[in-house]
N, CA, C and O of each residue as an XYZ file, in Angstrom:
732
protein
N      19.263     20.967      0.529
C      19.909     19.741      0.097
C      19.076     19.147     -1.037
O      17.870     19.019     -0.826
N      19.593     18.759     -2.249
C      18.909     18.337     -3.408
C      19.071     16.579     -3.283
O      20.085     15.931     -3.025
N      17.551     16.056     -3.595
C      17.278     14.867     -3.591
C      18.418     13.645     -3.852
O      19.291     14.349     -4.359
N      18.835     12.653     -3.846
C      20.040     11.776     -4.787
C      19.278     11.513     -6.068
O      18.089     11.192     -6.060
N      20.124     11.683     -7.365
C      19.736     11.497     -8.374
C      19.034      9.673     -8.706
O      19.411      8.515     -8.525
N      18.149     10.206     -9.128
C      17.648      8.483     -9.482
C      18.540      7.434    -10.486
O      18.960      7.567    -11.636
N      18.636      6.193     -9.371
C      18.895      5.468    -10.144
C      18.273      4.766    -11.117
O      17.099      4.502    -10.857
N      18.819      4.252    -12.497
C      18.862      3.664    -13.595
C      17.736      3.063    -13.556
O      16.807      3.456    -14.261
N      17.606      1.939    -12.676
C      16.807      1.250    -12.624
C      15.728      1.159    -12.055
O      15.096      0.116    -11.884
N      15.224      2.963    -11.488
C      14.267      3.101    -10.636
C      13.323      2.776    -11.493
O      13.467      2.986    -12.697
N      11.947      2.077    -10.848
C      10.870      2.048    -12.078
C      10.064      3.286    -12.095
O       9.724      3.905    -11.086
N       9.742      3.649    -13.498
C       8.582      5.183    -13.821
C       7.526      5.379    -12.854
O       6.952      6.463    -12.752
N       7.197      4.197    -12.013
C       6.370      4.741    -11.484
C       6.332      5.569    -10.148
O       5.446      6.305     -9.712
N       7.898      5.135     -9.486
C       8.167      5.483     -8.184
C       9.032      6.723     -8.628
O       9.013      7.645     -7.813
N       9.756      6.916     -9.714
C       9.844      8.086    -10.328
C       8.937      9.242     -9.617
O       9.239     10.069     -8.756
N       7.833      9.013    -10.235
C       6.397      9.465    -10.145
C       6.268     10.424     -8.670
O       6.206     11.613     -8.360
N       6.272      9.118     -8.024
C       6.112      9.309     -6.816
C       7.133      9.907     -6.096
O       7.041      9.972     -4.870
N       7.960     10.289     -6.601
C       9.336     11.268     -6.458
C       9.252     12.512     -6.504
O       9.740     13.461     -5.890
N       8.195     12.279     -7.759
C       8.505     14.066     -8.055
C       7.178     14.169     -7.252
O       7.429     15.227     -6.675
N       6.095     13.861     -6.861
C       4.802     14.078     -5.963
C       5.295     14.250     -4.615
O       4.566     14.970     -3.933
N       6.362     13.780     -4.011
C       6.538     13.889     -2.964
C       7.618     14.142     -2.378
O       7.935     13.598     -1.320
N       8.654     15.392     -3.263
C      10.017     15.750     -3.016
C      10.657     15.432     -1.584
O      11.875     15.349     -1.744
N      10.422     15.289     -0.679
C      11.395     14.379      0.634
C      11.815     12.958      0.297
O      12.822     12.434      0.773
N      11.004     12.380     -0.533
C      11.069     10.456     -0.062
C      11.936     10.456     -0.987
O      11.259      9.478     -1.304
N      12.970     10.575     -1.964
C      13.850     10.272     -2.439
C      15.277     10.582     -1.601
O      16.283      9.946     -1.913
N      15.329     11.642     -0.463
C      16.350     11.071      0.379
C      15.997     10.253      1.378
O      16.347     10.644      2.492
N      15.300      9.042      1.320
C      14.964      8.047      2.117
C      15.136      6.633      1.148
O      15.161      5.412      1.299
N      15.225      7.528      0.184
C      15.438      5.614     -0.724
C      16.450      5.617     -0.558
O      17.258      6.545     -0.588
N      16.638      3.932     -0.232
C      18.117      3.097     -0.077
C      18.849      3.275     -1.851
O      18.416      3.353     -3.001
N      20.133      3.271     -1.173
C      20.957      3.163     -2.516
C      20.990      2.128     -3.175
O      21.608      2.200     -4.237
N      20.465      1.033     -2.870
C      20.592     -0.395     -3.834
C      19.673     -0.752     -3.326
O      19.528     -0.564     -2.118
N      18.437     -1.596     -4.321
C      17.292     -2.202     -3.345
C      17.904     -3.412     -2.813
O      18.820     -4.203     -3.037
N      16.413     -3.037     -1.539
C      16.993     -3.843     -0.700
C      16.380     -5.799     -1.300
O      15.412     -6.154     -1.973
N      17.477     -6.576     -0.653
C      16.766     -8.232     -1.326
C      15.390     -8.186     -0.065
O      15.374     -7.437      0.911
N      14.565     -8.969     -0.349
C      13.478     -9.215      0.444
C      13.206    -10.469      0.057
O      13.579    -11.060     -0.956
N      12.253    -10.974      1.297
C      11.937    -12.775      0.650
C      10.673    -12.350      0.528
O      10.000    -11.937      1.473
N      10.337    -12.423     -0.511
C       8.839    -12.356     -1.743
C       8.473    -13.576     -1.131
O       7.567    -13.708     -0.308
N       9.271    -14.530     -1.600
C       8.330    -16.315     -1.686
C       7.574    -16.648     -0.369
O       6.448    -17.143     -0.367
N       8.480    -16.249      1.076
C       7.954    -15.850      2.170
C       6.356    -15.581      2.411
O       5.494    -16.256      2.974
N       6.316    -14.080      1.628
C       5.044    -13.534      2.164
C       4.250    -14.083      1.378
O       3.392    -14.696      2.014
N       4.086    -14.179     -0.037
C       3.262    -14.297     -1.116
C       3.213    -16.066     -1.002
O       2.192    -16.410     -1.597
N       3.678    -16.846     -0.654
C       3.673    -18.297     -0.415
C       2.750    -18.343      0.841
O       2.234    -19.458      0.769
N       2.321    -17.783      1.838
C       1.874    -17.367      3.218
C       0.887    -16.647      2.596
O      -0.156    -17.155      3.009
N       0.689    -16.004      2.050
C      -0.503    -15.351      1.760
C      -1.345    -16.188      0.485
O      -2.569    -16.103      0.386
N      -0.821    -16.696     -0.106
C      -1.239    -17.716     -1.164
C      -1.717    -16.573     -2.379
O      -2.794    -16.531     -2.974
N      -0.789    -15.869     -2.491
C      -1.113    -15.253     -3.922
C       0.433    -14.209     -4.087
O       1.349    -14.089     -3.274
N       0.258    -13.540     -5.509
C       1.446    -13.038     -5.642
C       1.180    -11.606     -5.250
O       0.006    -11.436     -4.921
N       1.895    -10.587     -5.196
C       1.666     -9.187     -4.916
C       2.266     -8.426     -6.094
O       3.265     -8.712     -6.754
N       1.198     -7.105     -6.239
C       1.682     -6.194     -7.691
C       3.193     -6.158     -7.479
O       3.874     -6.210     -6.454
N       3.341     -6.108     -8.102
C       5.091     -5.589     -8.680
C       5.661     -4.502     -8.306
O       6.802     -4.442     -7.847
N       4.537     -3.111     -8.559
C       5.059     -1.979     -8.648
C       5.164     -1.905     -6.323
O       6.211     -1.367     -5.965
N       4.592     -2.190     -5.578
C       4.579     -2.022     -4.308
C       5.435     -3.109     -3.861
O       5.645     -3.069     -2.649
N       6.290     -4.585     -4.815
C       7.457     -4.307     -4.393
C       8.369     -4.160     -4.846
O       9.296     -4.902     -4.519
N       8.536     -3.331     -5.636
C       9.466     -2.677     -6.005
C       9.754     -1.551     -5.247
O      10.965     -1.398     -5.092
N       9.133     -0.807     -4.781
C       8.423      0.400     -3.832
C       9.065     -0.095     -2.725
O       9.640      0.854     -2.191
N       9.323     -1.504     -1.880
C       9.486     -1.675     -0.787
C      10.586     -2.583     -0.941
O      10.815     -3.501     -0.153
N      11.262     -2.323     -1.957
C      12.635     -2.763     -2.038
C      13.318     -1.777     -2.328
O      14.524     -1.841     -2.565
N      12.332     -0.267     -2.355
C      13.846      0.813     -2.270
C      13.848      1.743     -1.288
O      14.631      2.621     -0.927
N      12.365      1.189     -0.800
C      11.728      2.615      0.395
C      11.407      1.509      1.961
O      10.798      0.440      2.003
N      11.856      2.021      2.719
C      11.681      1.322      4.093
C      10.410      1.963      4.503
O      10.173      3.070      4.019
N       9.492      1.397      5.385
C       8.148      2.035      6.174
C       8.327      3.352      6.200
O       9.213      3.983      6.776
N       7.312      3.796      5.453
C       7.300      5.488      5.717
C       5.605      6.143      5.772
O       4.569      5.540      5.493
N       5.740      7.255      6.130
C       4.315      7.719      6.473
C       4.086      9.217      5.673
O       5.051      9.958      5.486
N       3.200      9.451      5.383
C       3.007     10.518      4.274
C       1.983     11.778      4.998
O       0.753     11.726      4.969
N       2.751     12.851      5.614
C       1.971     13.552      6.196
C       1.741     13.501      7.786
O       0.900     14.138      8.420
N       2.555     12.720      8.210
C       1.853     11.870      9.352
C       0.467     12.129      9.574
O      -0.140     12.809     10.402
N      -0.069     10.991      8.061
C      -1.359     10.628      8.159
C      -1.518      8.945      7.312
O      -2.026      7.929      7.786
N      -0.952      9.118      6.085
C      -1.033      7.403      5.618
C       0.654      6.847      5.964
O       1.759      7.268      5.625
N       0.304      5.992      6.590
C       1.493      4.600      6.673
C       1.650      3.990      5.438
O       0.589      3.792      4.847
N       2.256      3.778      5.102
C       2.699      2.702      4.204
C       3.798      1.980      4.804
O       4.790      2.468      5.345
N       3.400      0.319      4.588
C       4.099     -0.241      5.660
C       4.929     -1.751      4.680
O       4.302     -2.590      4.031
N       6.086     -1.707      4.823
C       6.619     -2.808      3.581
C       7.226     -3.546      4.745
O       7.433     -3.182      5.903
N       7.493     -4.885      4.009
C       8.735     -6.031      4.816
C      10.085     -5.386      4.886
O      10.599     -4.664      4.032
N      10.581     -5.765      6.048
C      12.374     -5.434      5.956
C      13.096     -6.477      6.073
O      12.815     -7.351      6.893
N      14.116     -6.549      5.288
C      15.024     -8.247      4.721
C      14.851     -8.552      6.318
O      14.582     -7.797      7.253
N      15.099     -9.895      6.263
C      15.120    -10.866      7.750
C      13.786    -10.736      8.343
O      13.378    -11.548      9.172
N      13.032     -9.640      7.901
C      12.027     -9.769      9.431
C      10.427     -9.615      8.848
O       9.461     -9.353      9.565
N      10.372     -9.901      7.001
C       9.311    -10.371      6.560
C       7.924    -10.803      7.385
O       6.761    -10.398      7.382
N       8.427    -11.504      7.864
C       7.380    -12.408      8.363
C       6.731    -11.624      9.553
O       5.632    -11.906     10.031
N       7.649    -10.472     10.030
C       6.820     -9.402     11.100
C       5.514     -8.699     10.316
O       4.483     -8.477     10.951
N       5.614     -8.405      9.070
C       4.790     -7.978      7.870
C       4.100     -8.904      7.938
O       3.025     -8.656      8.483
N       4.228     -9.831      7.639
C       3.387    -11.193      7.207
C       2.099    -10.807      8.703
O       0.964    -10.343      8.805
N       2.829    -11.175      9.327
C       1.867    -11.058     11.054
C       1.131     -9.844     10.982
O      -0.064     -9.998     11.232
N       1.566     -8.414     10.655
C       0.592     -7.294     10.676
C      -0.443     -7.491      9.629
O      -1.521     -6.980      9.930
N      -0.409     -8.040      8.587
C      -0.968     -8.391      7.547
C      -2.097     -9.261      8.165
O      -3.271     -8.908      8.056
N      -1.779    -10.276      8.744
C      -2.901    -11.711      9.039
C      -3.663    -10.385     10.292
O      -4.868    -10.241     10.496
N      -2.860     -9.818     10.758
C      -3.805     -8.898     12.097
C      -4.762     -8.254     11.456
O      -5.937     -8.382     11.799
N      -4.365     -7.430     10.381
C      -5.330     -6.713      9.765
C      -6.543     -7.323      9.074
O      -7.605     -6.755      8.820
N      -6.170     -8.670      8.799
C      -7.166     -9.452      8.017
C      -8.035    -10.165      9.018
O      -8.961    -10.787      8.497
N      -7.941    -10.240     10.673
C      -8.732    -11.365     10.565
C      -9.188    -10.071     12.037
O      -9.784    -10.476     13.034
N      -8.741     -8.460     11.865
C      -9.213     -7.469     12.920
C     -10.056     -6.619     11.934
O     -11.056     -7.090     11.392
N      -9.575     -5.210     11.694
C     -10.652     -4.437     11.387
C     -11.200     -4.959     10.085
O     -12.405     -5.207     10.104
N     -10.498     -5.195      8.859
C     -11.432     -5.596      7.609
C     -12.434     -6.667      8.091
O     -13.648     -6.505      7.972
N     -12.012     -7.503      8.507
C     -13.216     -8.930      8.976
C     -14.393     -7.926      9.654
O     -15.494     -8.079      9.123
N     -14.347     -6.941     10.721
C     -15.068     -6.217     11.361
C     -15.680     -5.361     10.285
O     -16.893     -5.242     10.455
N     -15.142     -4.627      9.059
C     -16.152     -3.417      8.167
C     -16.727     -4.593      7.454
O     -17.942     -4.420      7.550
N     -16.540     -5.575      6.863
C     -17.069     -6.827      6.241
C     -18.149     -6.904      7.045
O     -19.239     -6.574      6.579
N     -18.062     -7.280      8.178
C     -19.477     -7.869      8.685
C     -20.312     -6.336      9.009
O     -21.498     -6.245      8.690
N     -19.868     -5.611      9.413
C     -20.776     -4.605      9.537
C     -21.506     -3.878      8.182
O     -22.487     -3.152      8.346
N     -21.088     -4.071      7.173
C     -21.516     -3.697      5.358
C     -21.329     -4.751      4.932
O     -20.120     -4.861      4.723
N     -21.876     -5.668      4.659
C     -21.988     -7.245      3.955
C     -22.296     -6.572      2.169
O     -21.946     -7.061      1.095
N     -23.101     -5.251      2.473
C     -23.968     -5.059      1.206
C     -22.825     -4.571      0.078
O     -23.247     -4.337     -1.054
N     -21.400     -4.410      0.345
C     -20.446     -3.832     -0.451
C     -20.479     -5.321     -1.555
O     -20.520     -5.381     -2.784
N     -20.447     -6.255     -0.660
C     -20.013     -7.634     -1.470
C     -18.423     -7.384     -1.552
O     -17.936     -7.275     -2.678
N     -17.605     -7.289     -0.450
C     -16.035     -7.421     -0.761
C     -16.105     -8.234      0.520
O     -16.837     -7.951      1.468
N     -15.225     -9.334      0.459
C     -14.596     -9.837      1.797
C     -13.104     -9.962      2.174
O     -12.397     -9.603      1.233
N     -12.542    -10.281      3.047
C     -11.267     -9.922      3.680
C     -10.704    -10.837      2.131
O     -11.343    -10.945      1.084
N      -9.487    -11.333      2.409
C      -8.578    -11.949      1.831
C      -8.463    -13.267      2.827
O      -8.207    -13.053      4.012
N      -8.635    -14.535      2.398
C      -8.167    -15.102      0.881
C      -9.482    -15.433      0.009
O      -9.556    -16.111     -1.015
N     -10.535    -14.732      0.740
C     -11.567    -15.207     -0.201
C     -11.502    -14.227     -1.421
O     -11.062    -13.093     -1.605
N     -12.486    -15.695     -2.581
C     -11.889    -14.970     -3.921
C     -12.161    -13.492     -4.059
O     -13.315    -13.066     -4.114
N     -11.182    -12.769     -4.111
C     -11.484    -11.429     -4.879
C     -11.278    -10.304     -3.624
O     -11.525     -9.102     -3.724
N     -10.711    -11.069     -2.292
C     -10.801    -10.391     -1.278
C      -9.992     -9.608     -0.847
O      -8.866     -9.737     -1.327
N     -10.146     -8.701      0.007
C      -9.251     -7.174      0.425
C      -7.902     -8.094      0.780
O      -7.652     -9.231      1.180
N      -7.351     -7.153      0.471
C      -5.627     -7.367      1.430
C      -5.318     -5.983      1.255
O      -5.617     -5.188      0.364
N      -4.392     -5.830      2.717
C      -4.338     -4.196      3.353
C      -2.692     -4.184      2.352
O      -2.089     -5.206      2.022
N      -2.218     -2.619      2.005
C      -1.380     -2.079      1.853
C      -0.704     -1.079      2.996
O       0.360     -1.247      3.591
N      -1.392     -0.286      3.083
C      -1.269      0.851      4.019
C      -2.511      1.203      4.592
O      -3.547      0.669      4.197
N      -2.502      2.194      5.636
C      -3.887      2.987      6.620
C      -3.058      3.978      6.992
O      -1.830      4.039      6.942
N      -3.995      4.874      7.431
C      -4.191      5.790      7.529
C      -4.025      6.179      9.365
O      -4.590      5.297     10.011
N      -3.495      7.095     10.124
C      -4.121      6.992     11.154
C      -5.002      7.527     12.006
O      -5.016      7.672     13.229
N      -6.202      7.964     10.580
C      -7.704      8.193     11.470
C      -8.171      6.481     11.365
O      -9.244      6.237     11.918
N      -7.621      5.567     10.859
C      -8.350      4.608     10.327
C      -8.793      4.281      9.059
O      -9.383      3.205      8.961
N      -8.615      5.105      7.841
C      -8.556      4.574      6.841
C      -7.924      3.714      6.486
O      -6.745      3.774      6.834
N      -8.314      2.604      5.709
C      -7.571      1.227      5.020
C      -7.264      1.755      3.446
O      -7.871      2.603      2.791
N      -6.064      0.912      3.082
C      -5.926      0.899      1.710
C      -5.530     -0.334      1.306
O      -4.379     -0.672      1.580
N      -6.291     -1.132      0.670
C      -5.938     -2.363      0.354
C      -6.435     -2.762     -1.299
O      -7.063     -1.962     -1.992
N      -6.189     -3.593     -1.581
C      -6.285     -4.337     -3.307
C      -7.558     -5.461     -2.913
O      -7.855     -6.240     -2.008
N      -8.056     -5.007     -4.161
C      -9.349     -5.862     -4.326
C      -8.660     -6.862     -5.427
O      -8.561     -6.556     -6.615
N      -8.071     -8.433     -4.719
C      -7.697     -9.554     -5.332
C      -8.488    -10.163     -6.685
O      -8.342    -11.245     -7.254
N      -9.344     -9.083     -6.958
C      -9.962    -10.354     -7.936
C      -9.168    -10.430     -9.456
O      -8.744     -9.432    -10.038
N      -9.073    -11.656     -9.904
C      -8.266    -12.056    -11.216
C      -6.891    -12.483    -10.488
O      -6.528    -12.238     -9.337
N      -6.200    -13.242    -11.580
C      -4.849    -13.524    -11.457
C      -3.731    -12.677    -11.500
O      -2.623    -12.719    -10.964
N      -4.479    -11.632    -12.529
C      -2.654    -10.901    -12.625
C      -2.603     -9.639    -11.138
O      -3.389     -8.694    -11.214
N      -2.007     -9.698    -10.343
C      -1.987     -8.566     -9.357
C      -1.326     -7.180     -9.802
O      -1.046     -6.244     -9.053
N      -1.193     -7.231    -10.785
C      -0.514     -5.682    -11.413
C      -2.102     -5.037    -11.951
O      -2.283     -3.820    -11.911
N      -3.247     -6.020    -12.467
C      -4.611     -5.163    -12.772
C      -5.919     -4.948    -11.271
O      -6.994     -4.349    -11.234
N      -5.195     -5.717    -10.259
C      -5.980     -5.484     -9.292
C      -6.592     -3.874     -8.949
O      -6.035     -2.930     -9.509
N      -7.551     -3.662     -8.176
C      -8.137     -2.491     -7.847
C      -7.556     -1.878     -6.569
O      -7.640     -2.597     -5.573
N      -6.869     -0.441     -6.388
C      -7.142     -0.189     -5.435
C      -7.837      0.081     -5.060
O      -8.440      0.961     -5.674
N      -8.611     -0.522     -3.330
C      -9.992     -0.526     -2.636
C      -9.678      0.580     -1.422
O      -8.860      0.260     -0.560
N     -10.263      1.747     -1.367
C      -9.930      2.418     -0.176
C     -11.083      2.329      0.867
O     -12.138      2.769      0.409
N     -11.155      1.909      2.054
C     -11.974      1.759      2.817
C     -11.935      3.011      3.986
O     -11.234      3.038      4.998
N     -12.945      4.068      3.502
C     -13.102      5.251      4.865
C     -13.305      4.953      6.168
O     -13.970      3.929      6.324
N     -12.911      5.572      7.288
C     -13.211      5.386      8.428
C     -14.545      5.847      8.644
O     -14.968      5.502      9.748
N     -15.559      6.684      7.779
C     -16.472      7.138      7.917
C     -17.128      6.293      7.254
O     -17.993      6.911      6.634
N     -17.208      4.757      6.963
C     -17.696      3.930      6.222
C     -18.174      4.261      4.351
O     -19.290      4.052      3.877
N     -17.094      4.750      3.677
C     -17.290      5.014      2.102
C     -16.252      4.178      2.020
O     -15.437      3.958      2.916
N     -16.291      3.405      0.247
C     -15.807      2.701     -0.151
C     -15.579      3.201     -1.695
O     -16.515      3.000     -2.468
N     -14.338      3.871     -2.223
C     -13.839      3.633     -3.724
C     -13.144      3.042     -4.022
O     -12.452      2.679     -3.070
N     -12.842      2.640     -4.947
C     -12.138      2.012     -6.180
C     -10.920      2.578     -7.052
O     -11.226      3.689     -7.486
N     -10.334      2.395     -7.234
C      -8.911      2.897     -8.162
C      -8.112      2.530     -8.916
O      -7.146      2.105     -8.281
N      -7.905      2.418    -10.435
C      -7.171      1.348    -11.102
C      -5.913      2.621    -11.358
O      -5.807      3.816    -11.631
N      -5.160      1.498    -11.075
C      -3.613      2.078    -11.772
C      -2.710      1.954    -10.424
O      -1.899      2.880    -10.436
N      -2.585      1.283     -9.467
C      -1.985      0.172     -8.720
C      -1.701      1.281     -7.707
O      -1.713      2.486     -7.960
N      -1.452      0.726     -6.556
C      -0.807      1.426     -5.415
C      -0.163      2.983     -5.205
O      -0.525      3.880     -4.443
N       1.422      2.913     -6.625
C       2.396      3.706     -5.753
C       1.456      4.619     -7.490
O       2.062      5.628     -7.848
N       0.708      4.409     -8.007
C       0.520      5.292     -9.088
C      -0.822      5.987     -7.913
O      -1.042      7.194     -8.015
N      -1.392      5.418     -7.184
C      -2.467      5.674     -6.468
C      -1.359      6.822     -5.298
O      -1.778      7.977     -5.228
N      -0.385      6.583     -4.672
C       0.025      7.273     -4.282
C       0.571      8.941     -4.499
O       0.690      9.925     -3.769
N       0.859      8.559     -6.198
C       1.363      9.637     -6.661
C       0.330     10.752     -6.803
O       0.331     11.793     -6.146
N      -0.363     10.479     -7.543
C      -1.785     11.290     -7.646
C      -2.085     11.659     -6.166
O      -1.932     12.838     -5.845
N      -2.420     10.928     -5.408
C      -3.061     11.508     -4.252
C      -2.403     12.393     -3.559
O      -2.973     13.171     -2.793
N      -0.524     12.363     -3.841
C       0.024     13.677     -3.058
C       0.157     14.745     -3.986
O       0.192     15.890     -3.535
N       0.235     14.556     -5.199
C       0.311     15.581     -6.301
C      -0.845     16.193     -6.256
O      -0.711     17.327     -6.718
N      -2.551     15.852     -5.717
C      -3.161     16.713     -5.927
C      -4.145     16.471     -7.244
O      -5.045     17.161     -7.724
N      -3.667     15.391     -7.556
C      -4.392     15.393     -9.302
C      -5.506     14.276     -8.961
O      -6.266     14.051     -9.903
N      -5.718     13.606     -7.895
C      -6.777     12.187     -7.589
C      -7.598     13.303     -6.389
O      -7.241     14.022     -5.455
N      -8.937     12.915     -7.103
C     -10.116     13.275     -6.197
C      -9.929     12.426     -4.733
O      -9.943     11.196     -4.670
N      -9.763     13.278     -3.642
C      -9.647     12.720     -2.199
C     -10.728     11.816     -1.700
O     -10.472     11.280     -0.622
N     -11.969     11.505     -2.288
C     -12.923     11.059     -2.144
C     -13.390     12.055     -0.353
O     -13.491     13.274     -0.218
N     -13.579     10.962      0.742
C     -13.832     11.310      1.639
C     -12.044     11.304      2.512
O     -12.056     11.215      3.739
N     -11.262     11.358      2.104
C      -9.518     11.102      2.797
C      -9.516     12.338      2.994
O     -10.197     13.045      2.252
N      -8.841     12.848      3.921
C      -7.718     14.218      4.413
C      -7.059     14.302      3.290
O      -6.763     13.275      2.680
N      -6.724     15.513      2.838
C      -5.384     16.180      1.766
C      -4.565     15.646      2.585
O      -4.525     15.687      3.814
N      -3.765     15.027      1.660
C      -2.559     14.970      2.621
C      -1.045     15.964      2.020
O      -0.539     16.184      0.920
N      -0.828     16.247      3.056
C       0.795     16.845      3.161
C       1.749     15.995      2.728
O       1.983     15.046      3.477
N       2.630     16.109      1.292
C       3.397     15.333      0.397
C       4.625     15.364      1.387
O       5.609     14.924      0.794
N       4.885     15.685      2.538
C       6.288     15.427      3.600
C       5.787     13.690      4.018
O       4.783     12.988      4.142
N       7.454     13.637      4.126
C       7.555     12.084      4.027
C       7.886     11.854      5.598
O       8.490     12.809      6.086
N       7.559     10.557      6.683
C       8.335     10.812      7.300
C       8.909      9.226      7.505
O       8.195      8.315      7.087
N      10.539      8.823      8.318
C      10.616      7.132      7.697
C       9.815      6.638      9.307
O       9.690      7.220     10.384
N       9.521      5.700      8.952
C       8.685      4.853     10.276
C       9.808      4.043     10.775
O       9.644      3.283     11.730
């Protein structure tokens, strides 16, 4: 069965992430879906990159390998996101924070601080290092379960693409298997 042809208005980057990961394009919805942005990002007190939601206005929770989650809002029930979000912030990041103070990153909302995207389920985190205003130049921050910490510019679903294509150094992460599965 061949993928559904992309729509018009898909953005280049989830493109991307299309051709890196030939299953997840029969999982994108045919029209994105509406989501309440003002919701989470009003609750979280900052805005979120663009390109992850855009990503989660065409792709419902899905898992890559069954090994990384990637985990988005679904219309009406935002605020269930919102809640896994505050869990993650005030459970394990607050916990690798205090146990490595010496990284100098702290959870979110302090300035410049982690906020989770997706994990992994050995326990890897993937979250954005908040610092600056514009959230489209933020860092992706990957936090190992084996306590290593890199860095990554070029936002989320470009961080995604690379890492199933094979072309982004795994640092200390599992290869992962580019099969999609929906959560």
């Amino acid at each position: 069965m061949s993928a559904p042809a992309a729509p018009a208005g898909l953005p280049v980057k989830i493109a991307a992430l299309e051709r890196a990961v030939p299953g997840l394009a029969d999982h994108r919805r045919s029209e994105p879906a509406v989501l309440d942005w003002a919701l989470l990002e009003n609750s979280l007190g900052t805005m979120l990159p663009a390109d992850y939601k855009r990503l989660a206005e065409w792709y419902p929770t899905f898992a890559l390998g069954d090994f990384l989650i990637v985990g988005f809002p679904e219309p009406g029930e935002e605020h269930y996101r919102l809640r896994g979000i505050r869990d993650d912030l005030e459970g394990g990041i607050q916990e690798w924070w205090e146990a490595d103070m010496s990284i100098g990153l702290r959870p979110h909302p302090a300035p410049g601080g982690l906020l989770p995207w997706a994990e992994s389920n050995e326990g890897d985190k993937f979250l954005w290092s908040t610092t600056g205003e514009n959230p489209q130049q933020w860092l992706v921050t990957i936090a190992s379960r084996n306590g290593g910490w890199w860095h990554y510019e070029g936002g989320a679903v470009q961080f995604l693409a690379e890492y199933c294509n094979g072309t982004l150094e795994p640092w200390a992460l599992s290869p992962v298997d580019p099969e999609v599965t929906p959560c």
